[in-house]
C-alpha positions as a Python dict, from the first residue, in 0.01 Angstrom:
ca = {
    (1, 'M'): (0, 0, 0),
    (2, 'K'): (244, 158, -239),
    (3, 'I'): (319, 515, -362),
    (4, 'L'): (218, 645, -692),
    (5, 'L'): (385, 952, -830),
    (6, 'D'): (327, 1207, -1089),
    (7, 'S'): (602, 1324, -1328),
    (8, 'R'): (700, 1639, -1123),
    (9, 'Q'): (736, 1439, -803),
    (10, 'M'): (953, 1171, -967),
    (11, 'K'): (1170, 1437, -1107),
    (12, 'Q'): (1215, 1597, -773),
    (13, 'C'): (1290, 1261, -614),
    (14, 'D'): (1553, 1202, -871),
    (15, 'K'): (1683, 1554, -821),
    (16, 'N'): (1695, 1511, -442),
    (17, 'T'): (1866, 1190, -457),
    (18, 'I'): (2133, 1335, -675),
    (19, 'D'): (2176, 1684, -528),
    (20, 'Y'): (2090, 1629, -152),
    (21, 'F'): (2219, 1274, -100),
    (22, 'G'): (2489, 1289, -358),
    (23, 'V'): (2423, 971, -556),
    (24, 'P'): (2558, 1032, -901),
    (25, 'S'): (2308, 1049, -1193),
    (26, 'L'): (2512, 797, -1390),
    (27, 'V'): (2489, 543, -1106),
    (28, 'L'): (2108, 563, -1108),
    (29, 'M'): (2121, 534, -1483),
    (30, 'E'): (2323, 222, -1473),
    (31, 'R'): (2112, 57, -1210),
    (32, 'A'): (1813, 122, -1423),
    (33, 'A'): (1971, -9, -1731),
    (34, 'L'): (2079, -323, -1537),
    (35, 'G'): (1720, -369, -1417),
    (36, 'V'): (1588, -386, -1775),
    (37, 'A'): (1877, -603, -1890),
    (38, 'E'): (1809, -854, -1616),
    (39, 'E'): (1447, -887, -1726),
    (40, 'I'): (1533, -943, -2091),
    (41, 'E'): (1787, -1205, -1964),
    (42, 'R'): (1497, -1371, -1778),
    (43, 'Y'): (1295, -1389, -2080),
    (44, 'F'): (1575, -1479, -2309),
    (45, 'P'): (1854, -1652, -2118),
    (46, 'E'): (2046, -1793, -2423),
    (47, 'H'): (2218, -1465, -2513),
    (48, 'K'): (2163, -1531, -2887),
    (49, 'E'): (1863, -1319, -2946),
    (50, 'K'): (1839, -997, -3156),
    (51, 'V'): (1763, -701, -2956),
    (52, 'L'): (1669, -349, -3089),
    (53, 'C'): (1710, -42, -2855),
    (54, 'V'): (1542, 268, -2973),
    (55, 'C'): (1657, 576, -2791),
    (56, 'G'): (1578, 924, -2747),
    (57, 'Q'): (1800, 1237, -2660),
    (58, 'G'): (1702, 1263, -2287),
    (59, 'N'): (1794, 1053, -1988),
    (60, 'N'): (1537, 792, -2101),
    (61, 'G'): (1755, 751, -2413),
    (62, 'G'): (2058, 723, -2198),
    (63, 'D'): (1893, 436, -2018),
    (64, 'G'): (1844, 272, -2367),
    (65, 'L'): (2204, 319, -2468),
    (66, 'A'): (2320, 166, -2132),
    (67, 'I'): (2068, -119, -2180),
    (68, 'G'): (2210, -203, -2536),
    (69, 'R'): (2569, -188, -2414),
    (70, 'I'): (2501, -427, -2112),
    (71, 'L'): (2330, -669, -2334),
    (72, 'W'): (2593, -655, -2598),
    (73, 'Q'): (2861, -727, -2336),
    (74, 'R'): (2665, -1024, -2231),
    (75, 'G'): (2659, -1177, -2586),
    (76, 'Y'): (2319, -1045, -2726),
    (77, 'H'): (2303, -927, -3091),
    (78, 'V'): (2210, -570, -3017),
    (79, 'T'): (2119, -294, -3258),
    (80, 'I'): (2107, 51, -3121),
    (81, 'V'): (1918, 348, -3275),
    (82, 'M'): (1912, 701, -3160),
    (83, 'I'): (1636, 911, -3320),
    (84, 'P'): (1788, 1242, -3442),
    (85, 'G'): (1595, 1535, -3283),
    (86, 'K'): (1608, 1934, -3256),
    (87, 'G'): (1729, 1924, -2893),
    (88, 'R'): (2065, 1845, -2744),
    (89, 'L'): (2169, 1527, -2574),
    (90, 'S'): (2134, 1526, -2201),
    (91, 'E'): (2486, 1525, -2024),
    (92, 'E'): (2427, 1157, -1900),
    (93, 'T'): (2325, 1045, -2249),
    (94, 'R'): (2616, 1206, -2410),
    (95, 'T'): (2834, 1013, -2156),
    (96, 'Q'): (2658, 686, -2243),
    (97, 'A'): (2707, 749, -2629),
    (98, 'E'): (3088, 810, -2559),
    (99, 'I'): (3115, 486, -2369),
    (100, 'L'): (2952, 308, -2651),
    (101, 'K'): (3188, 457, -2903),
    (102, 'R'): (3495, 349, -2708),
    (103, 'Y'): (3351, -9, -2714),
    (104, 'G'): (3313, 18, -3078),
    (105, 'I'): (2914, -23, -3062),
    (106, 'E'): (2757, 152, -3347),
    (107, 'I'): (2476, 388, -3292),
    (108, 'W'): (2231, 404, -3598),
    (109, 'N'): (2006, 700, -3701),
    (110, 'D'): (1739, 486, -3861),
    (111, 'I'): (1568, 142, -3757),
    (112, 'P'): (1715, -96, -4001),
    (113, 'E'): (1517, -361, -4166),
    (114, 'G'): (1503, -725, -4024),
    (115, 'F'): (1359, -929, -3743),
    (116, 'F'): (1428, -855, -3375),
    (117, 'D'): (1323, -1078, -3090),
    (118, 'V'): (1304, -785, -2836),
    (119, 'T'): (1222, -411, -2916),
    (120, 'V'): (1317, -170, -2623),
    (121, 'D'): (1148, 170, -2621),
    (122, 'A'): (1362, 427, -2465),
    (123, 'L'): (1251, 728, -2658),
    (124, 'F'): (1077, 960, -2410),
    (125, 'G'): (997, 831, -2059),
    (126, 'I'): (810, 1054, -1814),
    (127, 'G'): (915, 1391, -1970),
    (128, 'L'): (669, 1404, -2262),
    (129, 'T'): (447, 1705, -2273),
    (130, 'R'): (348, 1733, -2627),
    (131, 'E'): (165, 1546, -2898),
    (132, 'L'): (400, 1318, -3099),
    (133, 'E'): (410, 1380, -3468),
    (134, 'G'): (659, 1363, -3772),
    (135, 'I'): (952, 1120, -3742),
    (136, 'Y'): (864, 1025, -3389),
    (137, 'R'): (517, 914, -3477),
    (138, 'E'): (658, 722, -3765),
    (139, 'V'): (919, 555, -3543),
    (140, 'I'): (661, 445, -3283),
    (141, 'E'): (425, 313, -3570),
    (142, 'A'): (723, 110, -3696),
    (143, 'M'): (805, -17, -3345),
    (144, 'N'): (443, -121, -3281),
    (145, 'Q'): (429, -332, -3597),
    (146, 'M'): (742, -535, -3512),
    (147, 'P'): (698, -885, -3411),
    (148, 'G'): (872, -1017, -3094),
    (149, 'M'): (859, -890, -2746),
    (150, 'K'): (812, -520, -2666),
    (151, 'I'): (959, -361, -2346),
    (152, 'A'): (911, 0, -2248),
    (153, 'V'): (1174, 173, -2019),
    (154, 'D'): (999, 351, -1728),
    (155, 'L'): (681, 453, -1929),
    (156, 'P'): (570, 379, -2294),
    (157, 'S'): (670, 663, -2516),
    (158, 'G'): (364, 869, -2609),
    (159, 'I'): (181, 802, -2277),
    (160, 'Q'): (130, 1109, -2062),
    (161, 'A'): (292, 1016, -1710),
    (162, 'D'): (25, 1185, -1510),
    (163, 'T'): (-299, 1093, -1672),
    (164, 'G'): (-234, 792, -1891),
    (165, 'Q'): (-351, 971, -2206),
    (166, 'V'): (-206, 903, -2529),
    (167, 'M'): (-20, 1204, -2678),
    (168, 'G'): (-110, 1130, -3049),
    (169, 'I'): (36, 783, -3050),
    (170, 'G'): (167, 540, -2798),
    (171, 'F'): (411, 254, -2787),
    (172, 'R'): (225, -75, -2708),
    (173, 'A'): (449, -269, -2462),
    (174, 'D'): (405, -617, -2352),
    (175, 'L'): (624, -526, -2029),
    (176, 'T'): (709, -184, -1874),
    (177, 'V'): (1000, -173, -1643),
    (178, 'T'): (961, 126, -1425),
    (179, 'F'): (1198, 263, -1161),
    (180, 'A'): (1164, 361, -777),
    (181, 'F'): (803, 433, -773),
    (182, 'S'): (509, 358, -1004),
    (183, 'K'): (383, 653, -1219),
    (184, 'R'): (9, 742, -1254),
    (185, 'G'): (10, 709, -1630),
    (186, 'L'): (95, 341, -1593),
    (187, 'L'): (-206, 255, -1386),
    (188, 'L'): (-470, 498, -1545),
    (189, 'Y'): (-641, 400, -1860),
    (190, 'P'): (-564, 408, -2163),
    (191, 'G'): (-198, 410, -2036),
    (192, 'A'): (-243, 88, -1843),
    (193, 'E'): (-344, -88, -2164),
    (194, 'Y'): (-22, 41, -2355),
    (195, 'A'): (207, -46, -2058),
    (196, 'G'): (125, -417, -2039),
    (197, 'R'): (268, -588, -1747),
    (198, 'V'): (434, -329, -1496),
    (199, 'L'): (743, -430, -1313),
    (200, 'L'): (881, -199, -1048),
    (201, 'K'): (1272, -194, -1006),
    (202, 'D'): (1472, -55, -715),
    (203, 'I'): (1753, 176, -834),
    (204, 'G'): (1842, 347, -510),
    (205, 'I'): (1556, 606, -489),
    (206, 'D'): (1329, 551, -194),
    (207, 'E'): (1112, 736, 39),
    (208, 'H'): (1398, 940, 190),
    (209, 'S'): (1413, 1117, -140),
    (210, 'F'): (1072, 1296, -75),
    (211, 'L'): (1248, 1496, 188),
    (212, 'E'): (970, 1720, 333),
    (213, 'E'): (723, 1663, 53),
    (214, 'N'): (483, 1370, 137),
    (215, 'P'): (304, 1187, -131),
    (216, 'Q'): (-72, 1180, -135),
    (217, 'V'): (-156, 919, -403),
    (218, 'Y'): (-141, 540, -335),
    (219, 'Y'): (-249, 194, -460),
    (220, 'M'): (-342, -100, -256),
    (221, 'E'): (-179, -451, -262),
    (222, 'P'): (-293, -779, -151),
    (223, 'W'): (-124, -742, 179),
    (224, 'D'): (-353, -430, 259),
    (225, 'L'): (-646, -680, 312),
    (226, 'K'): (-500, -762, 640),
    (227, 'M'): (-660, -432, 754),
    (228, 'V'): (-1014, -614, 742),
    (229, 'P'): (-1096, -641, 1112),
    (230, 'F'): (-1003, -962, 1280),
    (231, 'R'): (-1302, -1171, 1401),
    (232, 'R'): (-1268, -1233, 1771),
    (233, 'P'): (-1327, -1577, 1940),
    (234, 'Y'): (-1568, -1446, 2189),
    (235, 'S'): (-1826, -1260, 1997),
    (236, 'N'): (-2182, -1241, 1879),
    (237, 'K'): (-2368, -1068, 1585),
    (238, 'G'): (-2368, -747, 1776),
    (239, 'S'): (-1993, -754, 1780),
    (240, 'Y'): (-1981, -702, 1401),
    (241, 'G'): (-2236, -421, 1349),
    (242, 'K'): (-2567, -350, 1212),
    (243, 'V'): (-2626, -238, 853),
    (244, 'L'): (-2933, -63, 738),
    (245, 'T'): (-2980, -90, 367),
    (246, 'V'): (-3233, 148, 233),
    (247, 'A'): (-3296, 20, -114),
    (248, 'G'): (-3515, -130, -377),
    (249, 'R'): (-3855, 3, -477),
    (250, 'K'): (-4105, -208, -664),
    (251, 'N'): (-3936, -437, -928),
    (252, 'M'): (-3590, -334, -790),
    (253, 'A'): (-3554, -588, -520),
    (254, 'G'): (-3232, -726, -681),
    (255, 'A'): (-3023, -402, -578),
    (256, 'A'): (-3131, -443, -208),
    (257, 'F'): (-3041, -822, -219),
    (258, 'L'): (-2699, -762, -373),
    (259, 'S'): (-2609, -495, -131),
    (260, 'G'): (-2742, -652, 181),
    (261, 'K'): (-2586, -996, 90),
    (262, 'A'): (-2256, -835, 24),
    (263, 'S'): (-2258, -674, 372),
    (264, 'Y'): (-2316, -1023, 523),
    (265, 'V'): (-2050, -1194, 337),
    (266, 'T'): (-1804, -931, 421),
    (267, 'G'): (-1871, -990, 791),
    (268, 'A'): (-2143, -766, 908),
    (269, 'G'): (-2340, -907, 1206),
    (270, 'L'): (-2690, -809, 1098),
    (271, 'V'): (-2846, -643, 787),
    (272, 'R'): (-3181, -474, 784),
    (273, 'L'): (-3338, -404, 455),
    (274, 'L'): (-3580, -112, 449),
    (275, 'T'): (-3776, -144, 123),
    (276, 'E'): (-4117, -129, -22),
    (277, 'E'): (-4381, -388, 79),
    (278, 'E'): (-4388, -525, -284),
    (279, 'N'): (-4035, -667, -223),
    (280, 'R'): (-4113, -860, 78),
    (281, 'V'): (-4172, -1216, -50),
    (282, 'I'): (-3887, -1212, -294),
    (283, 'L'): (-3632, -1076, -39),
    (284, 'Q'): (-3745, -1319, 219),
    (285, 'Q'): (-3664, -1591, -36),
    (286, 'L'): (-3329, -1435, -161),
    (287, 'L'): (-3202, -1315, 183),
    (288, 'P'): (-3374, -1501, 475),
    (289, 'E'): (-3091, -1383, 695),
    (290, 'A'): (-3193, -1028, 674),
    (291, 'V'): (-3435, -846, 889),
    (292, 'L'): (-3703, -677, 676),
    (293, 'T'): (-3861, -350, 747),
    (294, 'T'): (-4110, -265, 467),
    (295, 'Y'): (-4338, 37, 405),
    (296, 'E'): (-4638, 116, 180),
    (297, 'E'): (-4603, 401, -80),
    (298, 'K'): (-4829, 624, 117),
    (299, 'E'): (-4694, 547, 470),
    (300, 'S'): (-4535, 821, 676),
    (301, 'L'): (-4166, 805, 728),
    (302, 'S'): (-4211, 873, 1090),
    (303, 'E'): (-4385, 522, 1130),
    (304, 'F'): (-4074, 330, 1022),
    (305, 'L'): (-3751, 539, 972),
    (306, 'P'): (-3655, 680, 1314),
    (307, 'E'): (-3617, 335, 1490),
    (308, 'A'): (-3436, 195, 1185),
    (309, 'L'): (-3178, 481, 1188),
    (310, 'N'): (-3140, 453, 1563),
    (311, 'Q'): (-3045, 91, 1547),
    (312, 'A'): (-2794, 119, 1257),
    (313, 'D'): (-2417, 145, 1284),
    (314, 'V'): (-2393, 219, 918),
    (315, 'I'): (-2643, 296, 649),
    (316, 'V'): (-2657, 234, 254),
    (317, 'A'): (-2896, 450, 74),
    (318, 'G'): (-2991, 448, -272),
    (319, 'P'): (-2941, 114, -480),
    (320, 'G'): (-3268, 63, -671),
    (321, 'L'): (-3441, 317, -465),
    (322, 'G'): (-3600, 499, -757),
    (323, 'M'): (-3667, 876, -777),
    (324, 'G'): (-3956, 1092, -672),
    (325, 'E'): (-4086, 1247, -353),
    (326, 'R'): (-4048, 957, -132),
    (327, 'A'): (-3686, 897, -236),
    (328, 'E'): (-3611, 1252, -163),
    (329, 'L'): (-3760, 1247, 171),
    (330, 'L'): (-3563, 928, 269),
    (331, 'I'): (-3229, 1055, 150),
    (332, 'E'): (-3279, 1409, 319),
    (333, 'T'): (-3393, 1259, 647),
    (334, 'I'): (-3096, 1002, 647),
    (335, 'L'): (-2832, 1271, 576),
    (336, 'K'): (-2982, 1516, 838),
    (337, 'Q'): (-3052, 1286, 1104),
    (338, 'A'): (-2825, 986, 1102),
    (339, 'E'): (-2505, 1018, 1305),
    (340, 'V'): (-2361, 708, 1170),
    (341, 'P'): (-2160, 669, 840),
    (342, 'V'): (-2392, 690, 519),
    (343, 'I'): (-2290, 534, 190),
    (344, 'L'): (-2470, 693, -90),
    (345, 'D'): (-2510, 510, -432),
    (346, 'A'): (-2722, 495, -735),
    (347, 'D'): (-3061, 679, -696),
    (348, 'G'): (-2937, 826, -373),
    (349, 'L'): (-2670, 1007, -563),
    (350, 'N'): (-2918, 1109, -839),
    (351, 'V'): (-3140, 1267, -564),
    (352, 'V'): (-2850, 1441, -409),
    (353, 'A'): (-2734, 1572, -733),
    (354, 'E'): (-3035, 1818, -727),
    (355, 'H'): (-2971, 1900, -354),
    (356, 'L'): (-2590, 1914, -297),
    (357, 'E'): (-2635, 2124, 0),
    (358, 'W'): (-2758, 1811, 194),
    (359, 'L'): (-2389, 1690, 184),
    (360, 'R'): (-2270, 1989, 363),
    (361, 'E'): (-2564, 1949, 614),
    (362, 'A'): (-2498, 1582, 666),
    (363, 'K'): (-2487, 1486, 1041),
    (364, 'G'): (-2257, 1193, 998),
    (365, 'P'): (-1970, 1101, 766),
    (366, 'V'): (-2066, 1040, 413),
    (367, 'V'): (-1945, 806, 125),
    (368, 'V'): (-2047, 871, -235),
    (369, 'T'): (-1998, 605, -481),
    (370, 'P'): (-2075, 758, -829),
    (371, 'H'): (-2002, 590, -1164),
    (372, 'L'): (-1900, 837, -1449),
    (373, 'G'): (-2258, 912, -1544),
    (374, 'E'): (-2364, 981, -1184),
    (375, 'M'): (-2038, 1198, -1142),
    (376, 'E'): (-2152, 1390, -1439),
    (377, 'R'): (-2478, 1489, -1273),
    (378, 'L'): (-2309, 1559, -946),
    (379, 'T'): (-2040, 1785, -1091),
    (380, 'K'): (-2202, 1911, -1422),
    (381, 'K'): (-1878, 1814, -1594),
    (382, 'G'): (-1888, 1615, -1913),
    (383, 'I'): (-1801, 1236, -1903),
    (384, 'F'): (-1496, 1280, -2128),
    (385, 'E'): (-1359, 1562, -1896),
    (386, 'I'): (-1409, 1346, -1601),
    (387, 'Q'): (-1224, 1056, -1762),
    (388, 'K'): (-917, 1272, -1844),
    (389, 'E'): (-912, 1407, -1487),
    (390, 'L'): (-1025, 1109, -1264),
    (391, 'L'): (-810, 1187, -969),
    (392, 'Q'): (-864, 1568, -982),
    (393, 'T'): (-1242, 1531, -1010),
    (394, 'A'): (-1271, 1292, -722),
    (395, 'Q'): (-1030, 1493, -511),
    (396, 'E'): (-1210, 1815, -583),
    (397, 'F'): (-1552, 1676, -491),
    (398, 'A'): (-1428, 1533, -164),
    (399, 'L'): (-1263, 1830, -50),
    (400, 'E'): (-1569, 2054, -145),
    (401, 'Y'): (-1826, 1861, 22),
    (402, 'N'): (-1615, 1696, 313),
    (403, 'V'): (-1709, 1347, 183),
    (404, 'I'): (-1520, 1021, 82),
    (405, 'C'): (-1570, 994, -288),
    (406, 'V'): (-1530, 657, -463),
    (407, 'L'): (-1540, 732, -843),
    (408, 'K'): (-1619, 421, -1011),
    (409, 'D'): (-1426, 349, -1352),
    (410, 'A'): (-1198, 72, -1491),
    (411, 'R'): (-958, 232, -1230),
    (412, 'T'): (-1173, 330, -932),
    (413, 'I'): (-1043, 642, -755),
    (414, 'T'): (-1118, 675, -380),
    (415, 'A'): (-1047, 1042, -253),
    (416, 'L'): (-1054, 1124, 110),
    (417, 'P'): (-1145, 1471, 249),
    (418, 'D'): (-780, 1504, 381),
    (419, 'G'): (-658, 1518, 22),
    (420, 'K'): (-525, 1151, 13),
    (421, 'I'): (-620, 943, -314),
    (422, 'Y'): (-616, 573, -377),
    (423, 'V'): (-613, 429, -736),
    (424, 'N'): (-753, 86, -739),
    (425, 'V'): (-562, -176, -938),
    (426, 'S'): (-754, -495, -857),
    (427, 'G'): (-1052, -616, -1069),
    (428, 'N'): (-1134, -685, -1437),
    (429, 'N'): (-1373, -625, -1715),
    (430, 'G'): (-1596, -909, -1619),
    (431, 'M'): (-1719, -688, -1340),
    (432, 'A'): (-1869, -436, -1586),
    (433, 'T'): (-2213, -599, -1527),
    (434, 'A'): (-2541, -484, -1362),
    (435, 'G'): (-2538, -514, -987),
    (436, 'S'): (-2155, -484, -933),
    (437, 'G'): (-2185, -142, -778),
    (438, 'D'): (-2452, -272, -539),
    (439, 'V'): (-2212, -529, -423),
    (440, 'L'): (-1946, -261, -359),
    (441, 'T'): (-2188, -58, -140),
    (442, 'G'): (-2255, -371, 70),
    (443, 'I'): (-1875, -450, 109),
    (444, 'L'): (-1803, -88, 238),
    (445, 'A'): (-2107, -101, 469),
    (446, 'G'): (-1983, -439, 594),
    (447, 'L'): (-1633, -323, 672),
    (448, 'A'): (-1763, -6, 830),
    (449, 'A'): (-2017, -194, 1049),
    (450, 'Q'): (-1728, -403, 1192),
    (451, 'G'): (-1562, -72, 1322),
    (452, 'M'): (-1312, -8, 1043),
    (453, 'E'): (-1249, 355, 996),
    (454, 'L'): (-1407, 494, 680),
    (455, 'C'): (-1072, 631, 552),
    (456, 'Q'): (-957, 261, 545),
    (457, 'A'): (-1283, 86, 476),
    (458, 'A'): (-1336, 281, 148),
    (459, 'P'): (-995, 204, -29),
    (460, 'V'): (-976, -141, 121),
    (461, 'G'): (-1333, -233, 29),
    (462, 'V'): (-1281, -113, -331),
    (463, 'Y'): (-977, -344, -347),
    (464, 'L'): (-1157, -635, -193),
    (465, 'H'): (-1442, -580, -457),
    (466, 'G'): (-1185, -597, -730),
    (467, 'A'): (-1008, -896, -574),
    (468, 'A'): (-1345, -1079, -562),
    (469, 'G'): (-1381, -1023, -923),
    (470, 'D'): (-1028, -1156, -1008),
    (471, 'S'): (-1097, -1460, -782),
    (472, 'Q'): (-1420, -1541, -988),
    (473, 'R'): (-1244, -1482, -1315),
    (474, 'R'): (-1042, -1799, -1263),
    (475, 'Y'): (-1383, -1991, -1258),
    (476, 'K'): (-1628, -1796, -1472),
    (477, 'G'): (-1419, -1601, -1715),
    (478, 'T'): (-1511, -1245, -1793),
    (479, 'Y'): (-1798, -1299, -2025),
    (480, 'G'): (-2014, -1512, -1796),
    (481, 'M'): (-1943, -1314, -1457),
    (482, 'T'): (-2241, -1178, -1263),
    (483, 'A'): (-2277, -975, -970),
    (484, 'Q'): (-2389, -1275, -765),
    (485, 'D'): (-2059, -1433, -858),
    (486, 'L'): (-1870, -1137, -678),
    (487, 'L'): (-2051, -1249, -361),
    (488, 'T'): (-1875, -1591, -378),
    (489, 'G'): (-1558, -1412, -457),
    (490, 'I'): (-1564, -1194, -144),
    (491, 'G'): (-1594, -1514, 83),
    (492, 'E'): (-1316, -1678, -110),
    (493, 'V'): (-1071, -1374, -72),
    (494, 'L'): (-1155, -1331, 295),
    (495, 'R'): (-1118, -1707, 351),
    (496, 'E'): (-772, -1695, 212),
    (497, 'Q'): (-681, -1408, 430),
    (498, 'E'): (-824, -1593, 728),
    (499, 'I'): (-606, -1892, 660),
    (500, 'E'): (-301, -1680, 631),
    (501, 'R'): (-381, -1525, 951),
    (502, 'I'): (-408, -1864, 1117),
    (503, 'G'): (-88, -1966, 966),
    (504, 'E'): (85, -1647, 1107),
    (505, 'G'): (-56, -1732, 1440),
    (506, 'N'): (-309, -1438, 1469),
}
């Protein structure tokens, strides 16, 4: 996994590197500029292209001046523009401007007419805190309309570094070259859409620069799938855990199937589906591997629930369950009696939204997996407010109710009750389809059933869910992808991991 910083943390790391470790600021700036110049050379190795560098007055602008100089020295046709502003040049940017002057490189005040193969945005970086208007808005509009490749330095100008929100207008980059650590605004939408492909460059700032402040926000990588429990040669179905899936009222058998099947293909040893009698035939056909426990609408919970709870290693509650008195009794009983992990989704969350005290009274650990609409019901916040504060909303809920909160969106946020947060970067828009969330609950349950700690199972499971979608995108595209395709994708991703482990001798 990798660290994800906000603007304050990144600035502090930069300051610690300079003040505590004694690395000169200009050295960091030169390394950043070299990193961007190397990428331009990678795309345009002939050194004949026309490059436009648009610079601001802060250190991001200093990066842009240095980028222009380096490319000029390597034979590119470079035009450097510094947009006049009300503030003063930073000390480092002034130094870079003086260096250009000695080389005889002209700095323009306006963007000249003509074609450029590459436009480099070095206006603002991570320090922007206000809406862009006036000359800056006009400049970014002009840059966005230019043909050719567009590259942002550290962060596209106009994108808020902490939230990814657009501050009036944003530079639309094909590539963003960022430094030391990735920034939240590059991964969160809509900033992620403006950033294009994000490339992380080492400039000499590393984890030593945190000093005593440890980061709390991370994102997973393919390597982290190695945390999925290894399957032992000498084992049986009991070795990989029992999942109880309480799901699917009449005409909602699909949710029970998708969740239960996902637990199986993730590696669970046994799945029991607890559902209404009307679903028996269809579920026996769809998922014959599952053990079925069915109940009639008027049947007492005491006749079927205690035994099911006692035999489970992890419980999924809610997919397709419906609302009403029976659903409330099921959810309340599960939360107050089950000592094993409980994963609440869909109608399980809708029930709990009216009885939030049940989360505090839960006997075992709980994972909640709301989408934005369900989170609105749980928190009474508006969806737009939640979207603007995804990390904060998930973290606050996790801390308040001592649960793991998996807040589902284009970038799903997993917040742990110890304050740690994971931003998921796998997945694609083909997964925006009915049943995708049911598959996720099954994955989480399958990992937990195999003995994976919930604090790992939740973020790893979310990443696996997205990776399954990315795997299927190669075959199905995004228009035709269904939740059942994700089941195939899970198996493919885990098979690749297994092959790698065998190759590594594990």
